[in-house]
mmCIF file with all atom_site columns, C-alpha atoms in Angstrom:
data_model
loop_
_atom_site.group_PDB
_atom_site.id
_atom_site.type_symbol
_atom_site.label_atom_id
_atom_site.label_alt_id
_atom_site.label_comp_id
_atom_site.label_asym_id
_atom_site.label_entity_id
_atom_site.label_seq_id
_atom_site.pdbx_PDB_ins_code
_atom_site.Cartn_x
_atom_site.Cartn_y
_atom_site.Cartn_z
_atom_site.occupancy
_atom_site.B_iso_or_equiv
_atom_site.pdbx_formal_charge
_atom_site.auth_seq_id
_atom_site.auth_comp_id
_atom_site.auth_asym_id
_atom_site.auth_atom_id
_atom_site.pdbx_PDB_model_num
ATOM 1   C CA . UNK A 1 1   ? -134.621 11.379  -183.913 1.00 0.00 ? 1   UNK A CA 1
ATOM 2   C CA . UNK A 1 2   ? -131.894 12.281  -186.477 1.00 0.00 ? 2   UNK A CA 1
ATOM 3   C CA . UNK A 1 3   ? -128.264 11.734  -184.591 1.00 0.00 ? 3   UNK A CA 1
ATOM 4   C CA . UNK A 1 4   ? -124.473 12.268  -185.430 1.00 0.00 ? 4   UNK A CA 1
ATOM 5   C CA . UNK A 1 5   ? -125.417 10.673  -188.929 1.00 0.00 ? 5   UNK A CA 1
ATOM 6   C CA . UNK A 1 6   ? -128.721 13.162  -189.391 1.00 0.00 ? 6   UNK A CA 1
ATOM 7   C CA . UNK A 1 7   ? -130.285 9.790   -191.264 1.00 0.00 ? 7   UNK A CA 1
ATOM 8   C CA . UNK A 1 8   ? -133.667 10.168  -191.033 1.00 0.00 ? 8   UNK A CA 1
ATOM 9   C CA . UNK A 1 9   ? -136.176 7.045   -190.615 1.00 0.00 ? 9   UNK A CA 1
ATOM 10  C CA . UNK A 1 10  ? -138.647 6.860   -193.388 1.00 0.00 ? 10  UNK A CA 1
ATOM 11  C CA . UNK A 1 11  ? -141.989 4.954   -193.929 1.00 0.00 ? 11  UNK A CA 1
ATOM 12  C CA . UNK A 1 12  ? -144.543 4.525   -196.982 1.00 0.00 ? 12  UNK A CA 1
ATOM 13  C CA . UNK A 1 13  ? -147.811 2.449   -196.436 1.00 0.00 ? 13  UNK A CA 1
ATOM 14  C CA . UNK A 1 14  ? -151.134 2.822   -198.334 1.00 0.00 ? 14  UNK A CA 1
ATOM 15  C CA . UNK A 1 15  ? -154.298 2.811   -196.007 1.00 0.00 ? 15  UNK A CA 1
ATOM 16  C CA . UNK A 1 16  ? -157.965 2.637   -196.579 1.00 0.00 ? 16  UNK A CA 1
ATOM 17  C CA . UNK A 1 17  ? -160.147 5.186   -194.446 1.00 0.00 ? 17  UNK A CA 1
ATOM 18  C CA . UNK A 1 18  ? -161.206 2.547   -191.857 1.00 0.00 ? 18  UNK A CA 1
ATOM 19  C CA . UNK A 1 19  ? -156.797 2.230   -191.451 1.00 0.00 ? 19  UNK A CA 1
ATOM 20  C CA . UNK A 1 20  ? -156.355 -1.118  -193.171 1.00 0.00 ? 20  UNK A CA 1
ATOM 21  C CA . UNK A 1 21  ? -153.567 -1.928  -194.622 1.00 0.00 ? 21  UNK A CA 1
ATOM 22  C CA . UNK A 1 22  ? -155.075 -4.636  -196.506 1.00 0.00 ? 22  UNK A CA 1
ATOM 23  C CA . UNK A 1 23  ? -157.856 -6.054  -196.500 1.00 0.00 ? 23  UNK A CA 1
ATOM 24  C CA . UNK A 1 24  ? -160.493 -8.708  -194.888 1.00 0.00 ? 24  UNK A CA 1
ATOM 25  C CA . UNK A 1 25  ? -159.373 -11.558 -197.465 1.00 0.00 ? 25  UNK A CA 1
ATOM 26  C CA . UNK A 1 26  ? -155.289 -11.167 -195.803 1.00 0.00 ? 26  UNK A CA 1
ATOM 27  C CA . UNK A 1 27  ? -152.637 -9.664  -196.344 1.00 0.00 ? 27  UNK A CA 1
ATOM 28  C CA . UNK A 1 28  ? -153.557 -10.236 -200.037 1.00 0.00 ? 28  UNK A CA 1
ATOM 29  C CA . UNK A 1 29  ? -156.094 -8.954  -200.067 1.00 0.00 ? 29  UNK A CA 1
ATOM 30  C CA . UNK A 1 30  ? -155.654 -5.228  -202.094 1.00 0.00 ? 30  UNK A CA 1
ATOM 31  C CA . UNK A 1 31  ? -158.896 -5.225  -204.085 1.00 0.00 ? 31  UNK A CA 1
ATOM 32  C CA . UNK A 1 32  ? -159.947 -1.806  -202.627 1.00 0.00 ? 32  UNK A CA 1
ATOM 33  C CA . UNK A 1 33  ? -156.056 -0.832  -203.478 1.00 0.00 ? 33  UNK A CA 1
ATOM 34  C CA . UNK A 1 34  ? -155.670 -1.383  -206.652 1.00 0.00 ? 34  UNK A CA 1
ATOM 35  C CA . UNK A 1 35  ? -157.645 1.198   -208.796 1.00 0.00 ? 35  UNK A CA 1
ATOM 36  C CA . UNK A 1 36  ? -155.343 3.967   -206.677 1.00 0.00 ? 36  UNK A CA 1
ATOM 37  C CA . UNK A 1 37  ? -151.476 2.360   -206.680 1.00 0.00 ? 37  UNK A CA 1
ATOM 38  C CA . UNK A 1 38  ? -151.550 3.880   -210.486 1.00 0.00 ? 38  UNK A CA 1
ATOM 39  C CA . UNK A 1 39  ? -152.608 7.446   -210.456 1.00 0.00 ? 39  UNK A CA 1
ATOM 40  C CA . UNK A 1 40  ? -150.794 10.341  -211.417 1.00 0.00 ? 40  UNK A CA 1
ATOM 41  C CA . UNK A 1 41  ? -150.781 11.054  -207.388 1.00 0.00 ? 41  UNK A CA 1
ATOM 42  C CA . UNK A 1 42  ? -149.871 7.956   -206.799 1.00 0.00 ? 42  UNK A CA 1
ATOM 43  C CA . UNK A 1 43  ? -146.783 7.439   -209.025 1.00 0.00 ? 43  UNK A CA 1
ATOM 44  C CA . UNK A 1 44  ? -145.979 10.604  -207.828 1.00 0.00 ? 44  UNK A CA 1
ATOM 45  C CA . UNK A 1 45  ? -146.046 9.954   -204.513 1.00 0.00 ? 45  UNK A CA 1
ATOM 46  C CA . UNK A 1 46  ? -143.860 6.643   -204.720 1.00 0.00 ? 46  UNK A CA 1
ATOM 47  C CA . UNK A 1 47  ? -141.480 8.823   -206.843 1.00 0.00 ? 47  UNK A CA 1
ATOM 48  C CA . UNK A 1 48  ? -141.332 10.838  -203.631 1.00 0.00 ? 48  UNK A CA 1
ATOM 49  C CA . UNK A 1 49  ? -140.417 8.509   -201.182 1.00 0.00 ? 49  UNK A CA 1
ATOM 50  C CA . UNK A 1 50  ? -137.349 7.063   -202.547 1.00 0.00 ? 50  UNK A CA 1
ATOM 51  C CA . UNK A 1 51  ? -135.753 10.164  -202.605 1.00 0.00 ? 51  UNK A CA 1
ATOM 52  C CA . UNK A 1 52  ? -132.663 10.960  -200.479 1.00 0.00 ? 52  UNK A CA 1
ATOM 53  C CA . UNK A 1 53  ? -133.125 7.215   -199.423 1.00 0.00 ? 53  UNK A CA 1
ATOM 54  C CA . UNK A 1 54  ? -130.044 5.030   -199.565 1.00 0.00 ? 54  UNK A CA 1
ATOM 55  C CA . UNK A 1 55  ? -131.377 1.876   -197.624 1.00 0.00 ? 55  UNK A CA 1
ATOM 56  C CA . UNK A 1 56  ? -134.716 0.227   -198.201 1.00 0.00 ? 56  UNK A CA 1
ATOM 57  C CA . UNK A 1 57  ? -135.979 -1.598  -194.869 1.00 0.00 ? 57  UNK A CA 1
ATOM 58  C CA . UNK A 1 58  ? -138.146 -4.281  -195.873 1.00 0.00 ? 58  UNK A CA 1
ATOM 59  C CA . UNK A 1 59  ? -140.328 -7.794  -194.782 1.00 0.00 ? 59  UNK A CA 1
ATOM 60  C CA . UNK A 1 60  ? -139.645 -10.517 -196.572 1.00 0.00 ? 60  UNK A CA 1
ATOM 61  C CA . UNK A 1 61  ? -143.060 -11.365 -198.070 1.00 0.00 ? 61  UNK A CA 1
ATOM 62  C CA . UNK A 1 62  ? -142.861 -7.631  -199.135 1.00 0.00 ? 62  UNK A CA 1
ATOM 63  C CA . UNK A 1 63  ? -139.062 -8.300  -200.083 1.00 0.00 ? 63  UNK A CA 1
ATOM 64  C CA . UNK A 1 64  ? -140.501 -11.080 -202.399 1.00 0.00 ? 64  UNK A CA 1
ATOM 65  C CA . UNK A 1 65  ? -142.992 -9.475  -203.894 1.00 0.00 ? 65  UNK A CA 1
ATOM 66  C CA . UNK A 1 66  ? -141.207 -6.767  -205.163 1.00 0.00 ? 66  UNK A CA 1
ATOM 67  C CA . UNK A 1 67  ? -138.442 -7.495  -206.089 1.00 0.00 ? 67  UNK A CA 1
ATOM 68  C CA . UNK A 1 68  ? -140.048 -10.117 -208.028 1.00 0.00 ? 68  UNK A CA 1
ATOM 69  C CA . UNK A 1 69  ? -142.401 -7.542  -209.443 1.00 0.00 ? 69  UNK A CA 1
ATOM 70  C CA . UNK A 1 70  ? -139.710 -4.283  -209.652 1.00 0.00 ? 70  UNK A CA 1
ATOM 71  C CA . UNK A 1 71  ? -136.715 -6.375  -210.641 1.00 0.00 ? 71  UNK A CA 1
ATOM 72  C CA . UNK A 1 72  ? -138.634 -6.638  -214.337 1.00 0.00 ? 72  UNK A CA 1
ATOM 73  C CA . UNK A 1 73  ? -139.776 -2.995  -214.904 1.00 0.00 ? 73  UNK A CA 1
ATOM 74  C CA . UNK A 1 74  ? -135.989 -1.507  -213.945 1.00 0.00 ? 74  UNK A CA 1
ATOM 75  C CA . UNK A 1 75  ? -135.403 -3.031  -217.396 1.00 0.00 ? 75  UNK A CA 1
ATOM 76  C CA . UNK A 1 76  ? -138.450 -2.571  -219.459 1.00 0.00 ? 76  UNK A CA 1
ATOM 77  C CA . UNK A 1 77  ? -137.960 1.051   -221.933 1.00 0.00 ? 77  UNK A CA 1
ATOM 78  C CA . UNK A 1 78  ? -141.955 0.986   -221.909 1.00 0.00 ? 78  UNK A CA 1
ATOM 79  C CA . UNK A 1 79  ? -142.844 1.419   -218.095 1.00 0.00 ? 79  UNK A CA 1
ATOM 80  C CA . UNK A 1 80  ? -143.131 4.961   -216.529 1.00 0.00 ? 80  UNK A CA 1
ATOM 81  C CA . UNK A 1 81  ? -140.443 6.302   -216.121 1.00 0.00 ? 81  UNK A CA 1
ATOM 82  C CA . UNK A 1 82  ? -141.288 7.269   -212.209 1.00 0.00 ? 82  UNK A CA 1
ATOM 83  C CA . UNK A 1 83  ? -142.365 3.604   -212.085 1.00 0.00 ? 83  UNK A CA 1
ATOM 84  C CA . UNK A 1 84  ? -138.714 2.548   -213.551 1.00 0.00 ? 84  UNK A CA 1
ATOM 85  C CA . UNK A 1 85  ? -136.735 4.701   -211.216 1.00 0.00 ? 85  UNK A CA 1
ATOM 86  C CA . UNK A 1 86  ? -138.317 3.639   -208.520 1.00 0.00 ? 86  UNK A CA 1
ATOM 87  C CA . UNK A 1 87  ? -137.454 -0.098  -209.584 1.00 0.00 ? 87  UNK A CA 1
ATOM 88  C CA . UNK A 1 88  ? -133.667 1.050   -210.321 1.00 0.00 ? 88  UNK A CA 1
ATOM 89  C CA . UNK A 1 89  ? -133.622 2.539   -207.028 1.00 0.00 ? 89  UNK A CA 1
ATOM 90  C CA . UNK A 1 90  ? -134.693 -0.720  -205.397 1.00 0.00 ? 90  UNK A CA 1
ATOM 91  C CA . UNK A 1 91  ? -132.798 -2.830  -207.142 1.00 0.00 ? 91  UNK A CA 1
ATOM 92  C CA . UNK A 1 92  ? -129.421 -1.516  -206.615 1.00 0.00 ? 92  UNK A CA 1
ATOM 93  C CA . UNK A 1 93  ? -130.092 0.577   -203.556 1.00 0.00 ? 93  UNK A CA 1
ATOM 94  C CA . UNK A 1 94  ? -128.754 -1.549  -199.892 1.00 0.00 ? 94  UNK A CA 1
ATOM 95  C CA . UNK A 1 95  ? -131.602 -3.576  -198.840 1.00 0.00 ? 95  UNK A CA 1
ATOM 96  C CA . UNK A 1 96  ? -132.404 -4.936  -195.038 1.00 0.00 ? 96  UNK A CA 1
ATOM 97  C CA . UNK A 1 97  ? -134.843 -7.962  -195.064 1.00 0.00 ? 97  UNK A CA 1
ATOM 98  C CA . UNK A 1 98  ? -136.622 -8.604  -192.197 1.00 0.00 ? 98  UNK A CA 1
ATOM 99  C CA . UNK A 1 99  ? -137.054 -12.779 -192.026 1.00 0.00 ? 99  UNK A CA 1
ATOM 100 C CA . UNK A 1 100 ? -137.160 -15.539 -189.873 1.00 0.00 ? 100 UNK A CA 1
ATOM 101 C CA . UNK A 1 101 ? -136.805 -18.014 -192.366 1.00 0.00 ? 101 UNK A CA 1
ATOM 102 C CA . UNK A 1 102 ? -134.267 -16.581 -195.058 1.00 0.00 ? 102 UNK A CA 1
ATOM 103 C CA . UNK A 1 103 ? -130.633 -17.798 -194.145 1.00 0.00 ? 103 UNK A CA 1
ATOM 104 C CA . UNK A 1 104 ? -129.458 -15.864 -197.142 1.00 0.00 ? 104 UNK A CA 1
ATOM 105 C CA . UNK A 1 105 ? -130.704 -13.205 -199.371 1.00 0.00 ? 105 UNK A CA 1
ATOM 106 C CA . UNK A 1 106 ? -131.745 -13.962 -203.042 1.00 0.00 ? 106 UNK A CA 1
ATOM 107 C CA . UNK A 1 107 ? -131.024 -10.617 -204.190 1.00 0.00 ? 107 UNK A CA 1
ATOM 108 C CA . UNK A 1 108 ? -127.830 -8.234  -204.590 1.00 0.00 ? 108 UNK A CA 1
ATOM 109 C CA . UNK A 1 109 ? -127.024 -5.848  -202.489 1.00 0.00 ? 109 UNK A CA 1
ATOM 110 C CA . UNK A 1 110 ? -129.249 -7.257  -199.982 1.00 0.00 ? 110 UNK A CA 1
ATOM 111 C CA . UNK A 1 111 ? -128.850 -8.304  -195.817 1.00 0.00 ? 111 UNK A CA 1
ATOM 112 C CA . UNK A 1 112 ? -131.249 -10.618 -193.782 1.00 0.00 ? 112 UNK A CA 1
ATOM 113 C CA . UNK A 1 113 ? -131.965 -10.054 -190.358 1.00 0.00 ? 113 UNK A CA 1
ATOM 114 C CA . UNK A 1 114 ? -133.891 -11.668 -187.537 1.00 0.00 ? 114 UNK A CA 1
ATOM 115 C CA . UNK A 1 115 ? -133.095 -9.263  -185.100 1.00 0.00 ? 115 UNK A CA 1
ATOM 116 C CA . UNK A 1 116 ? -135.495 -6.844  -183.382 1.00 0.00 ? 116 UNK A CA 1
ATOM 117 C CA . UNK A 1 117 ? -136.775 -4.082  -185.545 1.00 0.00 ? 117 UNK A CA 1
ATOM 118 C CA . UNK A 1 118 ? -135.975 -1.440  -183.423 1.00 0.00 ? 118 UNK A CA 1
ATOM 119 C CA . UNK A 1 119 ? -132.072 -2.598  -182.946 1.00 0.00 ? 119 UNK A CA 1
ATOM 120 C CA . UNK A 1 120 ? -131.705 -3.163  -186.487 1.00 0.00 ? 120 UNK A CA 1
ATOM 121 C CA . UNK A 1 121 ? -133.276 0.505   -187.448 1.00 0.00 ? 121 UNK A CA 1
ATOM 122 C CA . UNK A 1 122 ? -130.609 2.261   -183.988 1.00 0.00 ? 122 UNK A CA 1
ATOM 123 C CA . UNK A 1 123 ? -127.286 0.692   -185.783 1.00 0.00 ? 123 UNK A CA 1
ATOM 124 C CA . UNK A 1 124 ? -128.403 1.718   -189.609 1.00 0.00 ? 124 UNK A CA 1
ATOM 125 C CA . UNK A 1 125 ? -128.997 5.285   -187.886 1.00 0.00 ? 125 UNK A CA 1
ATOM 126 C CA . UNK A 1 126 ? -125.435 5.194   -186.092 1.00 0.00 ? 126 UNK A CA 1
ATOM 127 C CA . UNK A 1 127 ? -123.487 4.580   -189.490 1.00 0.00 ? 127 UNK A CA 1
ATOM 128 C CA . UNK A 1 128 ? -123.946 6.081   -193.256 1.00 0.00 ? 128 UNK A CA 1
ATOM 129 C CA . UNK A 1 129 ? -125.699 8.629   -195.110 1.00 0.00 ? 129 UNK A CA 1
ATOM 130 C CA . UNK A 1 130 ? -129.448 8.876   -196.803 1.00 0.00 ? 130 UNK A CA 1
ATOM 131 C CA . UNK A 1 131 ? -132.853 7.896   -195.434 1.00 0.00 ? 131 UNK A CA 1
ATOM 132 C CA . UNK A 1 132 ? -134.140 5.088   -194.411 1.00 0.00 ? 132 UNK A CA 1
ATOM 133 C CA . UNK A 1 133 ? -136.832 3.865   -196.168 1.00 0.00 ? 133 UNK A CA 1
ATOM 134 C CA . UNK A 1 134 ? -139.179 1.120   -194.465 1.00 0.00 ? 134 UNK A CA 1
ATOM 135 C CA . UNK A 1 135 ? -140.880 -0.042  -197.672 1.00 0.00 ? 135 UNK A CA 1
ATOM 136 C CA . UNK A 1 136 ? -144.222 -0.455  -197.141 1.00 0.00 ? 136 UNK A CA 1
ATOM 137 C CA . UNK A 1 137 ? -143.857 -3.330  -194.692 1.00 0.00 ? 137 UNK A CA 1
ATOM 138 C CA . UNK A 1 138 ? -146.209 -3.020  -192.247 1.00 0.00 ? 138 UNK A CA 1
ATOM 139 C CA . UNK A 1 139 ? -144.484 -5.629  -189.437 1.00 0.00 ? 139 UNK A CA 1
ATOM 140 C CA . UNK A 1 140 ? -141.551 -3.151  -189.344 1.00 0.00 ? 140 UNK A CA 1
ATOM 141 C CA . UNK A 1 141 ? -144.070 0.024   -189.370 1.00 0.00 ? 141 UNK A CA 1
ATOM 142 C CA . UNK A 1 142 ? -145.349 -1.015  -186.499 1.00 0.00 ? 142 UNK A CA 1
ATOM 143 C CA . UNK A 1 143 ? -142.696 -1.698  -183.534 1.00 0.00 ? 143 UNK A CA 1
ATOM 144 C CA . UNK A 1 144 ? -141.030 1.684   -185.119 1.00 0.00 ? 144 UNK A CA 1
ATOM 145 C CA . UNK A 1 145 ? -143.997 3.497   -184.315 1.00 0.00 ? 145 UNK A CA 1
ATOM 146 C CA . UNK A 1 146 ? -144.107 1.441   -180.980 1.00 0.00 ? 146 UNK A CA 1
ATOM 147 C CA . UNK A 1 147 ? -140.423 2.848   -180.532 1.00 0.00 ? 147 UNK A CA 1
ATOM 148 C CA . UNK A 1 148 ? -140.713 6.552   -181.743 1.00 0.00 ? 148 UNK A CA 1
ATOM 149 C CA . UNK A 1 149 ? -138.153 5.438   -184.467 1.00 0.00 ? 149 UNK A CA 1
ATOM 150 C CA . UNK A 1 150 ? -139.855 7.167   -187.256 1.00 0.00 ? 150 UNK A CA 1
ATOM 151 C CA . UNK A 1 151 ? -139.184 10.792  -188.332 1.00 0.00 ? 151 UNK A CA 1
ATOM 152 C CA . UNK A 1 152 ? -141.546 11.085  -191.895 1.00 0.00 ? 152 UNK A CA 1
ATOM 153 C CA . UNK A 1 153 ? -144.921 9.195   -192.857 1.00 0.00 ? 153 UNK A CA 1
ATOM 154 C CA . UNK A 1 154 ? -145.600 8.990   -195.895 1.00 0.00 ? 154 UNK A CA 1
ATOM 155 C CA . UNK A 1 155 ? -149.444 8.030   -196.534 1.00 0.00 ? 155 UNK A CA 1
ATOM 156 C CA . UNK A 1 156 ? -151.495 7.458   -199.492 1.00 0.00 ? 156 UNK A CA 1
ATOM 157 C CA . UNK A 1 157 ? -155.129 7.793   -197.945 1.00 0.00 ? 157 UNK A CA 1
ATOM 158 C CA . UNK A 1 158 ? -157.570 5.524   -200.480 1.00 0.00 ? 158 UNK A CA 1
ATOM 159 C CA . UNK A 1 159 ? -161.627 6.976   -200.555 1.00 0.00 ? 159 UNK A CA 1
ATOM 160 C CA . UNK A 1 160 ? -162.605 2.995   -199.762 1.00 0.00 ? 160 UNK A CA 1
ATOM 161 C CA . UNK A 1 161 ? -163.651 1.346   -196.660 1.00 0.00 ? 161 UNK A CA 1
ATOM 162 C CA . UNK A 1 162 ? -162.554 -1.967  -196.458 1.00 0.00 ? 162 UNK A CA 1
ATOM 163 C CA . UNK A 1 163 ? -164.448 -3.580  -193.322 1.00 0.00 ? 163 UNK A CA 1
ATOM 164 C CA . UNK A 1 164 ? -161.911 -5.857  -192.007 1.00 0.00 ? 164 UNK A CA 1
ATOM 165 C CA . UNK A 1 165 ? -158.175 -6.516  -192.352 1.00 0.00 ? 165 UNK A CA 1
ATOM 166 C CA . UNK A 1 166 ? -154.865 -5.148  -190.243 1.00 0.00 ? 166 UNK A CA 1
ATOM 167 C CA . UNK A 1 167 ? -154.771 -1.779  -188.983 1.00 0.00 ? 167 UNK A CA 1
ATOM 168 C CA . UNK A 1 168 ? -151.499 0.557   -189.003 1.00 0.00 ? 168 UNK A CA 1
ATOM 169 C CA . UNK A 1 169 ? -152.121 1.923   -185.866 1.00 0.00 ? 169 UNK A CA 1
ATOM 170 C CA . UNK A 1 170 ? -153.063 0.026   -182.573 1.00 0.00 ? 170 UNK A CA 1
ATOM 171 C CA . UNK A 1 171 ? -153.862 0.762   -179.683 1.00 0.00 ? 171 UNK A CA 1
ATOM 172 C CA . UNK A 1 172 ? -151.511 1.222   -176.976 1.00 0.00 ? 172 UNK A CA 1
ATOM 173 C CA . UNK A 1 173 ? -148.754 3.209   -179.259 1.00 0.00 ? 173 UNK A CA 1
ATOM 174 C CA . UNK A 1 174 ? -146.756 6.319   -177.602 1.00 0.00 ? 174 UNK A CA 1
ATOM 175 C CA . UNK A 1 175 ? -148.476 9.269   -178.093 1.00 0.00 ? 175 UNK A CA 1
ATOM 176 C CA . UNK A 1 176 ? -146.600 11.751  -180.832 1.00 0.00 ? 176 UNK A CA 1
ATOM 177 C CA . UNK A 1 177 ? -147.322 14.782  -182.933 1.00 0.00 ? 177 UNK A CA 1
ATOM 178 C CA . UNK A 1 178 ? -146.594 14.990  -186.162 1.00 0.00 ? 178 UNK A CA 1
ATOM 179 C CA . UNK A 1 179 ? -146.463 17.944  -189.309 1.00 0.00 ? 179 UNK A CA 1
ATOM 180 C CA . UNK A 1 180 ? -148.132 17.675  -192.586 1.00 0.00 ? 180 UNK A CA 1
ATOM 181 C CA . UNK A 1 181 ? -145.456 18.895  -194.756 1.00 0.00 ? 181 UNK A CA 1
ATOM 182 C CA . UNK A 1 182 ? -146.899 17.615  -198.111 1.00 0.00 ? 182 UNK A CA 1
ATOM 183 C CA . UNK A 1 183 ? -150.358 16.729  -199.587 1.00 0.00 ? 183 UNK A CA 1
ATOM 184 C CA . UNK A 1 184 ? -151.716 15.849  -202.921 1.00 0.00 ? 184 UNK A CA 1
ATOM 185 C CA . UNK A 1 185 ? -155.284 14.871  -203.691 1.00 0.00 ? 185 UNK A CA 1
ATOM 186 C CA . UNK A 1 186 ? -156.389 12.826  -206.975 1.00 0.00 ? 186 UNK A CA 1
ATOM 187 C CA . UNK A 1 187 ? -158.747 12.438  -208.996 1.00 0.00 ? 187 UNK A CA 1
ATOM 188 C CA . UNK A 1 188 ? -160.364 9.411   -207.484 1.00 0.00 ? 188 UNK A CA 1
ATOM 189 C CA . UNK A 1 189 ? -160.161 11.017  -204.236 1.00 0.00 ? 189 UNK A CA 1
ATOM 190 C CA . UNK A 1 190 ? -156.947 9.399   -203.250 1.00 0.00 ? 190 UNK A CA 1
ATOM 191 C CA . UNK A 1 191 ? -154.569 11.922  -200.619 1.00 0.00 ? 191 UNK A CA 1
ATOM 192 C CA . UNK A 1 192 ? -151.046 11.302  -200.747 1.00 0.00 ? 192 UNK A CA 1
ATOM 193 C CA . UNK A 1 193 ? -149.768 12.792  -197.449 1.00 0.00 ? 193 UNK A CA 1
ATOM 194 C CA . UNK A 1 194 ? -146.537 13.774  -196.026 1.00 0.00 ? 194 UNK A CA 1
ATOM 195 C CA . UNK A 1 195 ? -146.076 13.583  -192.095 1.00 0.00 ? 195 UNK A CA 1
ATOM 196 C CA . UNK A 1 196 ? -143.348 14.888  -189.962 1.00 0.00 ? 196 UNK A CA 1
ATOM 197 C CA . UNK A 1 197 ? -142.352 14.044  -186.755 1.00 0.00 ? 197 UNK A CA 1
ATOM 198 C CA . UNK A 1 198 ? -142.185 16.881  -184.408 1.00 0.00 ? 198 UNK A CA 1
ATOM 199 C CA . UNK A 1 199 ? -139.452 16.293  -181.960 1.00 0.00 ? 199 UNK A CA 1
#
């Protein structure tokens, strides 16, 4: 759903093979996560989905998180260097928080919204250049998928079943076909996977 602007919407979420995006302890729960988020496939993968992007669509527990986490390893000469472009990137790319308790945004370059996801994600698509990345935020995922918003998945598939926790997709979403234009399989049997949508 590219228009006059030909921004495409973006998305990047990590999923266990039951379709949890975390797991049964809450949405803090990443135990089954975390041997994977560091693989060669992996790092790869995030490397990937920054790309082209020029606005980073996030929640703001997410928001928190990373740029708590991120903000640190932009500046750090030791980390990867896919990991540290990735945190430039985020750091100094625009940034759309999704809150309903932020007034303002503790970070540059940075908007808060409490608007519907959908609305926000029309009006980025009517103005600008680059991608839209929603980063990993799985409350935004979801009503764009609700919305047929998104026009790429990308997927890291984890070999784990995690027996409880929220699942990306529910019941009752429009039904949509998508391409596999990329995929990348590790050595722990993680599958990064790149998805399409076919309009």
């Amino acid at each position: 759903m590219t228009d006059s602007t030909g921004r495409r919407v973006t998305a990047n979420l990590s999923l266990t093979l039951d379709g949890r995006y975390h797991g049964p302890g809450g949405p803090g729960d990443f135990a089954a996560f975390a041997p994977y988020v560091i693989t060669e496939v992996a790092r790869n993968h995030m490397n990937r989905i920054w790309e082209g992007a020029t606005t980073a669509v996030l929640g703001r527990i997410n928001a928190e998180g990373f740029m708590g986490y991120w903000s640190s390893v932009a500046d750090d000469e030791n980390a990867d260097p896919r990991d540290r472009g990735y945190a430039k990137w985020l750091v100094d790319t625009e940034k759309v928080v999704f809150s309903t308790t932020l007034t303002e945004a503790p970070w540059e370059r940075t908007r808060v919204v409490n608007a519907p996801a959908a609305d926000v994600v029309k009006d980025l698509k009517a103005t600008g250049v680059g991608d839209i990345l929603v980063n990993s935020s799985a409350g935004v995922i979801k009503p764009l998928l609700s919305a047929d918003l998104l026009d790429r998945l990308y997927l890291m598939i984890l070999p784990e079943i995690a027996g409880g926790g929220r699942r990306l997709f529910d019941d009752g979403l429009p039904a949509t076909k998508w391409t596999l234009t990329r995929q990348e399989t590790g050595e722990l049997g993680e599958i990064a996977l790149v998805y399409d949508r076919v309009r």
